[in-house]
Amino acid sequence: MAGSPGRRSISPTSSRAHLPEDRARRLLYGRHKGHKLRPRQAGLLETLLPRLALPLDGPCPADPRALFPAPVEAVHLEIGFGGGEHLGFRADENRDVGFIGCEPFVNGVAKLLVEIEERGLDNIRVHDDDARQVIDWLPAGSLDCVWLLYPDPWPKRRHRKRRFLSGGNLDALARVMKCGAELRFATDIDDYADRSLRLLAKRDDFVWTAERGDDWRNPWQPWPGTRYEEKAVKAGRFPCYLTFRRV
């Protein structure tokens, strides 16, 4: 969610339009839409997205695996899936896992919808808005894994409170993650990695799993890479891959 701060507008296809007032008031910082969508992408936003959108206007099933049309054995959440490269790949590789993807940037959602259609994926649900709305909606102990890959680092000191990894958001994640579930966090920003490690080290509900350098230098295999990761490497920055287990 890069760009200047601002309140995103509500589109006809956005599930945010049906949220209770306290949830709809939340701010999302950054751009909502970029370049003009291709006709196919625009069509999928109108036809496919409503079928995949989470029904946040009602209660979540007690077992979120019921959100998916085909039987799944586990549920993963990806917060800010960008262009959907990782989410599409992961869902294709793990057809027995249900994936919930959250991304407020319309162009990224449109790209994922193309991936879903081309790969014939039936194990993805999409929320085109703030991931915190989904986290609040999910029942306790419902997630087997949470992915947070290259979130906006908000490098300016006055903006660091906007970073997703914060005490409040970690409290919310701890509630919905099963014991033994993993929070997988990738970043190429040293300060973000350092502050996140310090923050999580103070908690008794998460533990960093790394035992050697390669555990945080190498991504989770198999790994498709992302466009943000590619940009970071070209710019001379070295990503790190941090895994925290819910205990």
PDB file of C-alpha atoms in Angstrom:
ATOM      1  CA  MET A   1       0.000   0.000   0.000  1.00  0.00           C
ATOM      2  CA  ALA A   2       2.494   2.549  -1.175  1.00  0.00           C
ATOM      3  CA  GLY A   3       1.864   6.192  -1.903  1.00  0.00           C
ATOM      4  CA  SER A   4       0.473   9.208  -0.126  1.00  0.00           C
ATOM      5  CA  PRO A   5      -2.002   8.791   2.728  1.00  0.00           C
ATOM      6  CA  GLY A   6      -5.681   9.061   1.995  1.00  0.00           C
ATOM      7  CA  ARG A   7      -9.091   7.514   2.561  1.00  0.00           C
ATOM      8  CA  ARG A   8     -10.025   5.043  -0.142  1.00  0.00           C
ATOM      9  CA  SER A   9     -13.368   5.360  -1.851  1.00  0.00           C
ATOM     10  CA  ILE A  10     -15.954   2.599  -1.797  1.00  0.00           C
ATOM     11  CA  SER A  11     -16.536   0.909  -5.136  1.00  0.00           C
ATOM     12  CA  PRO A  12     -19.690  -1.056  -5.979  1.00  0.00           C
ATOM     13  CA  THR A  13     -17.754  -4.349  -5.840  1.00  0.00           C
ATOM     14  CA  SER A  14     -15.967  -3.593  -2.584  1.00  0.00           C
ATOM     15  CA  SER A  15     -17.091  -5.673   0.391  1.00  0.00           C
ATOM     16  CA  ARG A  16     -16.333  -2.639   2.533  1.00  0.00           C
ATOM     17  CA  ALA A  17     -19.617  -1.094   1.418  1.00  0.00           C
ATOM     18  CA  HIS A  18     -21.461  -3.712   3.517  1.00  0.00           C
ATOM     19  CA  LEU A  19     -19.336  -3.475   6.675  1.00  0.00           C
ATOM     20  CA  PRO A  20     -20.636  -2.163   9.977  1.00  0.00           C
ATOM     21  CA  GLU A  21     -19.872   1.522  10.511  1.00  0.00           C
ATOM     22  CA  ASP A  22     -17.051   0.932  13.038  1.00  0.00           C
ATOM     23  CA  ARG A  23     -15.128  -1.183  10.526  1.00  0.00           C
ATOM     24  CA  ALA A  24     -15.873   0.986   7.486  1.00  0.00           C
ATOM     25  CA  ARG A  25     -14.377   4.035   9.232  1.00  0.00           C
ATOM     26  CA  ARG A  26     -10.828   2.621   9.200  1.00  0.00           C
ATOM     27  CA  LEU A  27      -8.186   4.369   7.186  1.00  0.00           C
ATOM     28  CA  LEU A  28      -6.094   2.762   4.500  1.00  0.00           C
ATOM     29  CA  TYR A  29      -3.025   4.671   3.456  1.00  0.00           C
ATOM     30  CA  GLY A  30      -1.828   4.667  -0.136  1.00  0.00           C
ATOM     31  CA  ARG A  31      -3.165   4.384  -3.649  1.00  0.00           C
ATOM     32  CA  HIS A  32      -6.378   2.535  -4.361  1.00  0.00           C
ATOM     33  CA  LYS A  33      -5.935   2.276  -8.116  1.00  0.00           C
ATOM     34  CA  GLY A  34      -3.136   2.683 -10.669  1.00  0.00           C
ATOM     35  CA  HIS A  35      -3.195   2.454 -14.449  1.00  0.00           C
ATOM     36  CA  LYS A  36      -6.339   1.706 -16.422  1.00  0.00           C
ATOM     37  CA  LEU A  37      -7.399  -1.919 -16.253  1.00  0.00           C
ATOM     38  CA  ARG A  38      -7.458  -4.142 -19.315  1.00  0.00           C
ATOM     39  CA  PRO A  39     -10.956  -5.188 -20.455  1.00  0.00           C
ATOM     40  CA  ARG A  40     -10.481  -8.737 -19.177  1.00  0.00           C
ATOM     41  CA  GLN A  41      -9.363  -7.507 -15.766  1.00  0.00           C
ATOM     42  CA  ALA A  42     -12.253  -5.068 -15.498  1.00  0.00           C
ATOM     43  CA  GLY A  43     -14.675  -7.824 -16.468  1.00  0.00           C
ATOM     44  CA  LEU A  44     -13.351 -10.187 -13.802  1.00  0.00           C
ATOM     45  CA  LEU A  45     -13.747  -7.490 -11.151  1.00  0.00           C
ATOM     46  CA  GLU A  46     -17.423  -7.355 -12.064  1.00  0.00           C
ATOM     47  CA  THR A  47     -18.073 -11.087 -12.446  1.00  0.00           C
ATOM     48  CA  LEU A  48     -15.506 -13.144 -10.511  1.00  0.00           C
ATOM     49  CA  LEU A  49     -14.684 -10.915  -7.537  1.00  0.00           C
ATOM     50  CA  PRO A  50     -18.251 -10.891  -6.143  1.00  0.00           C
ATOM     51  CA  ARG A  51     -18.197 -14.706  -6.120  1.00  0.00           C
ATOM     52  CA  LEU A  52     -14.864 -14.830  -4.275  1.00  0.00           C
ATOM     53  CA  ALA A  53     -15.433 -11.931  -1.859  1.00  0.00           C
ATOM     54  CA  LEU A  54     -15.794 -12.838   1.807  1.00  0.00           C
ATOM     55  CA  PRO A  55     -19.294 -12.327   3.275  1.00  0.00           C
ATOM     56  CA  LEU A  56     -18.192  -9.900   5.976  1.00  0.00           C
ATOM     57  CA  ASP A  57     -21.736  -8.578   6.350  1.00  0.00           C
ATOM     58  CA  GLY A  58     -22.592 -11.771   8.234  1.00  0.00           C
ATOM     59  CA  PRO A  59     -20.878 -14.015  10.807  1.00  0.00           C
ATOM     60  CA  CYS A  60     -17.911 -16.138   9.794  1.00  0.00           C
ATOM     61  CA  PRO A  61     -18.471 -19.906   9.821  1.00  0.00           C
ATOM     62  CA  ALA A  62     -17.228 -21.499  13.025  1.00  0.00           C
ATOM     63  CA  ASP A  63     -14.834 -23.484  10.832  1.00  0.00           C
ATOM     64  CA  PRO A  64     -13.464 -21.148   8.105  1.00  0.00           C
ATOM     65  CA  ARG A  65     -12.627 -24.152   5.939  1.00  0.00           C
ATOM     66  CA  ALA A  66     -16.310 -24.039   5.024  1.00  0.00           C
ATOM     67  CA  LEU A  67     -15.633 -20.802   3.112  1.00  0.00           C
ATOM     68  CA  PHE A  68     -14.181 -22.812   0.233  1.00  0.00           C
ATOM     69  CA  PRO A  69     -16.230 -24.813  -2.280  1.00  0.00           C
ATOM     70  CA  ALA A  70     -13.857 -27.795  -2.239  1.00  0.00           C
ATOM     71  CA  PRO A  71     -12.671 -29.518   0.963  1.00  0.00           C
ATOM     72  CA  VAL A  72      -9.453 -28.032   2.416  1.00  0.00           C
ATOM     73  CA  GLU A  73      -7.352 -29.166   5.337  1.00  0.00           C
ATOM     74  CA  ALA A  74      -5.958 -25.791   6.448  1.00  0.00           C
ATOM     75  CA  VAL A  75      -6.522 -22.057   6.023  1.00  0.00           C
ATOM     76  CA  HIS A  76      -3.807 -19.494   5.231  1.00  0.00           C
ATOM     77  CA  LEU A  77      -4.088 -15.696   5.182  1.00  0.00           C
ATOM     78  CA  GLU A  78      -1.931 -13.468   2.974  1.00  0.00           C
ATOM     79  CA  ILE A  79      -1.921  -9.818   3.999  1.00  0.00           C
ATOM     80  CA  GLY A  80      -1.299  -7.475   1.059  1.00  0.00           C
ATOM     81  CA  PHE A  81      -0.767  -9.920  -1.806  1.00  0.00           C
ATOM     82  CA  GLY A  82       0.388  -7.229  -4.258  1.00  0.00           C
ATOM     83  CA  GLY A  83       0.138  -8.577  -7.790  1.00  0.00           C
ATOM     84  CA  GLY A  84      -0.824 -12.041  -6.556  1.00  0.00           C
ATOM     85  CA  GLU A  85       2.333 -13.815  -7.784  1.00  0.00           C
ATOM     86  CA  HIS A  86       2.939 -15.586  -4.504  1.00  0.00           C
ATOM     87  CA  LEU A  87      -0.691 -16.233  -3.634  1.00  0.00           C
ATOM     88  CA  GLY A  88      -1.524 -17.728  -7.032  1.00  0.00           C
ATOM     89  CA  PHE A  89       1.566 -19.924  -6.959  1.00  0.00           C
ATOM     90  CA  ARG A  90       1.005 -21.089  -3.385  1.00  0.00           C
ATOM     91  CA  ALA A  91      -2.665 -21.919  -3.984  1.00  0.00           C
ATOM     92  CA  ASP A  92      -1.801 -23.855  -7.142  1.00  0.00           C
ATOM     93  CA  GLU A  93       0.901 -25.847  -5.315  1.00  0.00           C
ATOM     94  CA  ASN A  94      -1.352 -26.569  -2.324  1.00  0.00           C
ATOM     95  CA  ARG A  95      -4.835 -27.395  -3.563  1.00  0.00           C
ATOM     96  CA  ASP A  96      -5.732 -28.850  -0.161  1.00  0.00           C
ATOM     97  CA  VAL A  97      -5.176 -25.476   1.547  1.00  0.00           C
ATOM     98  CA  GLY A  98      -7.689 -22.638   1.506  1.00  0.00           C
ATOM     99  CA  PHE A  99      -6.154 -19.187   1.016  1.00  0.00           C
ATOM    100  CA  ILE A 100      -7.643 -15.848   2.016  1.00  0.00           C
ATOM    101  CA  GLY A 101      -5.950 -12.962   0.218  1.00  0.00           C
ATOM    102  CA  CYS A 102      -6.312  -9.320   1.239  1.00  0.00           C
ATOM    103  CA  GLU A 103      -5.268  -6.441  -1.015  1.00  0.00           C
ATOM    104  CA  PRO A 104      -6.847  -2.965  -1.319  1.00  0.00           C
ATOM    105  CA  PHE A 105      -5.044  -2.049  -4.570  1.00  0.00           C
ATOM    106  CA  VAL A 106      -7.500  -2.678  -7.418  1.00  0.00           C
ATOM    107  CA  ASN A 107      -4.851  -3.444 -10.033  1.00  0.00           C
ATOM    108  CA  GLY A 108      -3.310  -6.130  -7.833  1.00  0.00           C
ATOM    109  CA  VAL A 109      -6.711  -7.723  -7.230  1.00  0.00           C
ATOM    110  CA  ALA A 110      -7.374  -7.710 -10.965  1.00  0.00           C
ATOM    111  CA  LYS A 111      -4.067  -9.477 -11.673  1.00  0.00           C
ATOM    112  CA  LEU A 112      -4.852 -12.159  -9.105  1.00  0.00           C
ATOM    113  CA  LEU A 113      -8.295 -12.735 -10.617  1.00  0.00           C
ATOM    114  CA  VAL A 114      -6.661 -13.447 -13.981  1.00  0.00           C
ATOM    115  CA  GLU A 115      -4.350 -15.964 -12.239  1.00  0.00           C
ATOM    116  CA  ILE A 116      -7.305 -17.632 -10.541  1.00  0.00           C
ATOM    117  CA  GLU A 117      -9.197 -17.987 -13.812  1.00  0.00           C
ATOM    118  CA  GLU A 118      -6.207 -19.236 -15.816  1.00  0.00           C
ATOM    119  CA  ARG A 119      -5.122 -21.782 -13.183  1.00  0.00           C
ATOM    120  CA  GLY A 120      -8.646 -22.887 -12.331  1.00  0.00           C
ATOM    121  CA  LEU A 121      -8.165 -22.203  -8.626  1.00  0.00           C
ATOM    122  CA  ASP A 122     -11.091 -22.877  -6.300  1.00  0.00           C
ATOM    123  CA  ASN A 123      -9.186 -22.501  -3.023  1.00  0.00           C
ATOM    124  CA  ILE A 124      -8.871 -18.697  -2.841  1.00  0.00           C
ATOM    125  CA  ARG A 125     -11.200 -16.126  -1.267  1.00  0.00           C
ATOM    126  CA  VAL A 126     -10.473 -12.431  -1.737  1.00  0.00           C
ATOM    127  CA  HIS A 127     -10.978  -9.296   0.341  1.00  0.00           C
ATOM    128  CA  ASP A 128     -10.271  -6.102  -1.611  1.00  0.00           C
ATOM    129  CA  ASP A 129      -9.760  -3.933   1.454  1.00  0.00           C
ATOM    130  CA  ASP A 130      -8.075  -3.786   4.860  1.00  0.00           C
ATOM    131  CA  ALA A 131      -6.843  -7.161   6.151  1.00  0.00           C
ATOM    132  CA  ARG A 132      -7.703  -6.127   9.695  1.00  0.00           C
ATOM    133  CA  GLN A 133     -11.391  -6.345   8.816  1.00  0.00           C
ATOM    134  CA  VAL A 134     -10.917 -10.030   7.961  1.00  0.00           C
ATOM    135  CA  ILE A 135      -8.791 -10.702  11.034  1.00  0.00           C
ATOM    136  CA  ASP A 136     -11.488  -9.203  13.285  1.00  0.00           C
ATOM    137  CA  TRP A 137     -14.147 -11.291  11.503  1.00  0.00           C
ATOM    138  CA  LEU A 138     -12.408 -14.669  11.765  1.00  0.00           C
ATOM    139  CA  PRO A 139     -13.034 -16.893  14.809  1.00  0.00           C
ATOM    140  CA  ALA A 140     -10.294 -17.570  17.318  1.00  0.00           C
ATOM    141  CA  GLY A 141      -7.733 -20.237  16.470  1.00  0.00           C
ATOM    142  CA  SER A 142      -8.745 -20.530  12.823  1.00  0.00           C
ATOM    143  CA  LEU A 143      -5.546 -19.859  10.826  1.00  0.00           C
ATOM    144  CA  ASP A 144      -2.709 -22.288  10.151  1.00  0.00           C
ATOM    145  CA  CYS A 145      -0.378 -19.722   8.562  1.00  0.00           C
ATOM    146  CA  VAL A 146      -0.178 -15.967   7.948  1.00  0.00           C
ATOM    147  CA  TRP A 147       1.947 -14.491   5.131  1.00  0.00           C
ATOM    148  CA  LEU A 148       3.144 -10.874   5.254  1.00  0.00           C
ATOM    149  CA  LEU A 149       5.491 -10.366   2.307  1.00  0.00           C
ATOM    150  CA  TYR A 150       7.223  -7.040   1.690  1.00  0.00           C
ATOM    151  CA  PRO A 151       4.658  -4.789   3.377  1.00  0.00           C
ATOM    152  CA  ASP A 152       5.021  -1.043   2.998  1.00  0.00           C
ATOM    153  CA  PRO A 153       7.925  -0.121   5.340  1.00  0.00           C
ATOM    154  CA  TRP A 154       6.810   3.500   5.885  1.00  0.00           C
ATOM    155  CA  PRO A 155      10.462   4.588   6.297  1.00  0.00           C
ATOM    156  CA  LYS A 156       9.789   8.078   7.676  1.00  0.00           C
ATOM    157  CA  ARG A 157       9.830   8.108  11.462  1.00  0.00           C
ATOM    158  CA  ARG A 158       6.487   9.896  11.733  1.00  0.00           C
ATOM    159  CA  HIS A 159       4.859   7.216   9.555  1.00  0.00           C
ATOM    160  CA  ARG A 160       6.210   4.124  11.314  1.00  0.00           C
ATOM    161  CA  LYS A 161       3.018   3.760  13.311  1.00  0.00           C
ATOM    162  CA  ARG A 162       1.409   2.753  10.001  1.00  0.00           C
ATOM    163  CA  ARG A 163       3.535  -0.386   9.711  1.00  0.00           C
ATOM    164  CA  PHE A 164       1.415  -3.491   9.874  1.00  0.00           C
ATOM    165  CA  LEU A 165       3.538  -5.287  12.461  1.00  0.00           C
ATOM    166  CA  SER A 166       2.506  -3.466  15.600  1.00  0.00           C
ATOM    167  CA  GLY A 167       1.414  -4.495  19.055  1.00  0.00           C
ATOM    168  CA  GLY A 168      -2.297  -4.177  18.292  1.00  0.00           C
ATOM    169  CA  ASN A 169      -2.145  -6.119  15.048  1.00  0.00           C
ATOM    170  CA  LEU A 170      -0.036  -8.841  16.650  1.00  0.00           C
ATOM    171  CA  ASP A 171      -2.638  -9.168  19.402  1.00  0.00           C
ATOM    172  CA  ALA A 172      -5.295  -9.615  16.724  1.00  0.00           C
ATOM    173  CA  LEU A 173      -3.208 -12.168  14.817  1.00  0.00           C
ATOM    174  CA  ALA A 174      -2.442 -14.109  17.987  1.00  0.00           C
ATOM    175  CA  ARG A 175      -6.177 -14.476  18.566  1.00  0.00           C
ATOM    176  CA  VAL A 176      -6.940 -16.010  15.155  1.00  0.00           C
ATOM    177  CA  MET A 177      -3.802 -18.165  14.762  1.00  0.00           C
ATOM    178  CA  LYS A 178      -3.779 -21.750  15.993  1.00  0.00           C
ATOM    179  CA  CYS A 179      -1.136 -22.871  18.435  1.00  0.00           C
ATOM    180  CA  GLY A 180       1.783 -23.915  16.226  1.00  0.00           C
ATOM    181  CA  ALA A 181       0.676 -21.700  13.310  1.00  0.00           C
ATOM    182  CA  GLU A 182       3.389 -19.654  11.606  1.00  0.00           C
ATOM    183  CA  LEU A 183       3.629 -15.952  10.842  1.00  0.00           C
ATOM    184  CA  ARG A 184       5.923 -15.650   7.800  1.00  0.00           C
ATOM    185  CA  PHE A 185       7.293 -12.146   7.292  1.00  0.00           C
ATOM    186  CA  ALA A 186       9.581 -11.026   4.455  1.00  0.00           C
ATOM    187  CA  THR A 187      11.175  -7.595   4.137  1.00  0.00           C
ATOM    188  CA  ASP A 188      14.190  -5.982   2.501  1.00  0.00           C
ATOM    189  CA  ILE A 189      14.268  -3.079   4.974  1.00  0.00           C
ATOM    190  CA  ASP A 190      16.803  -3.624   7.776  1.00  0.00           C
ATOM    191  CA  ASP A 191      15.059  -1.267  10.181  1.00  0.00           C
ATOM    192  CA  TYR A 192      11.693  -2.965   9.702  1.00  0.00           C
ATOM    193  CA  ALA A 193      13.229  -6.401  10.309  1.00  0.00           C
ATOM    194  CA  ASP A 194      15.130  -5.209  13.377  1.00  0.00           C
ATOM    195  CA  ARG A 195      12.160  -3.448  14.958  1.00  0.00           C
ATOM    196  CA  SER A 196       9.892  -6.409  14.262  1.00  0.00           C
ATOM    197  CA  LEU A 197      12.337  -8.828  15.887  1.00  0.00           C
ATOM    198  CA  ARG A 198      12.599  -6.567  18.942  1.00  0.00           C
ATOM    199  CA  LEU A 199       8.819  -6.238  19.143  1.00  0.00           C
ATOM    200  CA  LEU A 200       8.149  -9.968  18.899  1.00  0.00           C
ATOM    201  CA  ALA A 201      10.986 -10.829  21.308  1.00  0.00           C
ATOM    202  CA  LYS A 202       9.024  -9.040  24.038  1.00  0.00           C
ATOM    203  CA  ARG A 203       5.969 -11.227  23.524  1.00  0.00           C
ATOM    204  CA  ASP A 204       5.247 -14.611  25.056  1.00  0.00           C
ATOM    205  CA  ASP A 205       2.771 -15.721  22.351  1.00  0.00           C
ATOM    206  CA  PHE A 206       5.247 -15.832  19.428  1.00  0.00           C
ATOM    207  CA  VAL A 207       8.715 -17.321  19.115  1.00  0.00           C
ATOM    208  CA  TRP A 208      11.260 -16.748  16.342  1.00  0.00           C
ATOM    209  CA  THR A 209      12.104 -20.142  14.854  1.00  0.00           C
ATOM    210  CA  ALA A 210      15.520 -19.395  13.281  1.00  0.00           C
ATOM    211  CA  GLU A 211      18.397 -21.561  14.517  1.00  0.00           C
ATOM    212  CA  ARG A 212      21.014 -20.601  11.902  1.00  0.00           C
ATOM    213  CA  GLY A 213      21.644 -17.836   9.400  1.00  0.00           C
ATOM    214  CA  ASP A 214      20.202 -19.694   6.438  1.00  0.00           C
ATOM    215  CA  ASP A 215      16.878 -19.945   8.264  1.00  0.00           C
ATOM    216  CA  TRP A 216      16.283 -16.227   7.737  1.00  0.00           C
ATOM    217  CA  ARG A 217      18.435 -15.650   4.632  1.00  0.00           C
ATOM    218  CA  ASN A 218      16.570 -18.172   2.469  1.00  0.00           C
ATOM    219  CA  PRO A 219      12.864 -18.035   1.539  1.00  0.00           C
ATOM    220  CA  TRP A 220      10.308 -20.733   2.204  1.00  0.00           C
ATOM    221  CA  GLN A 221      10.507 -23.460  -0.416  1.00  0.00           C
ATOM    222  CA  PRO A 222       9.200 -23.760  -3.011  1.00  0.00           C
ATOM    223  CA  TRP A 223       9.428 -20.042  -3.652  1.00  0.00           C
ATOM    224  CA  PRO A 224       8.105 -18.155  -6.720  1.00  0.00           C
ATOM    225  CA  GLY A 225       9.620 -14.770  -5.888  1.00  0.00           C
ATOM    226  CA  THR A 226       7.718 -11.504  -6.149  1.00  0.00           C
ATOM    227  CA  ARG A 227       8.166  -8.332  -8.177  1.00  0.00           C
ATOM    228  CA  TYR A 228       8.915  -6.396  -4.982  1.00  0.00           C
ATOM    229  CA  GLU A 229      11.648  -8.852  -4.092  1.00  0.00           C
ATOM    230  CA  GLU A 230      13.141  -8.523  -7.575  1.00  0.00           C
ATOM    231  CA  LYS A 231      13.222  -4.727  -7.255  1.00  0.00           C
ATOM    232  CA  ALA A 232      14.910  -4.979  -3.856  1.00  0.00           C
ATOM    233  CA  VAL A 233      17.660  -7.269  -5.114  1.00  0.00           C
ATOM    234  CA  LYS A 234      18.283  -5.041  -8.161  1.00  0.00           C
ATOM    235  CA  ALA A 235      18.588  -2.070  -5.805  1.00  0.00           C
ATOM    236  CA  GLY A 236      21.227  -3.909  -3.742  1.00  0.00           C
ATOM    237  CA  ARG A 237      19.021  -4.684  -0.756  1.00  0.00           C
ATOM    238  CA  PHE A 238      19.038  -8.153   0.779  1.00  0.00           C
ATOM    239  CA  PRO A 239      15.693  -9.635   1.822  1.00  0.00           C
ATOM    240  CA  CYS A 240      15.247 -11.577   5.027  1.00  0.00           C
ATOM    241  CA  TYR A 241      12.588 -14.167   5.731  1.00  0.00           C
ATOM    242  CA  LEU A 242      11.456 -14.344   9.348  1.00  0.00           C
ATOM    243  CA  THR A 243       9.256 -17.115  10.720  1.00  0.00           C
ATOM    244  CA  PHE A 244       7.469 -16.754  14.062  1.00  0.00           C
ATOM    245  CA  ARG A 245       5.511 -19.611  15.590  1.00  0.00           C
ATOM    246  CA  ARG A 246       2.384 -19.032  17.645  1.00  0.00           C
ATOM    247  CA  VAL A 247       2.893 -20.603  21.080  1.00  0.00           C
TER     248      VAL A 247
END
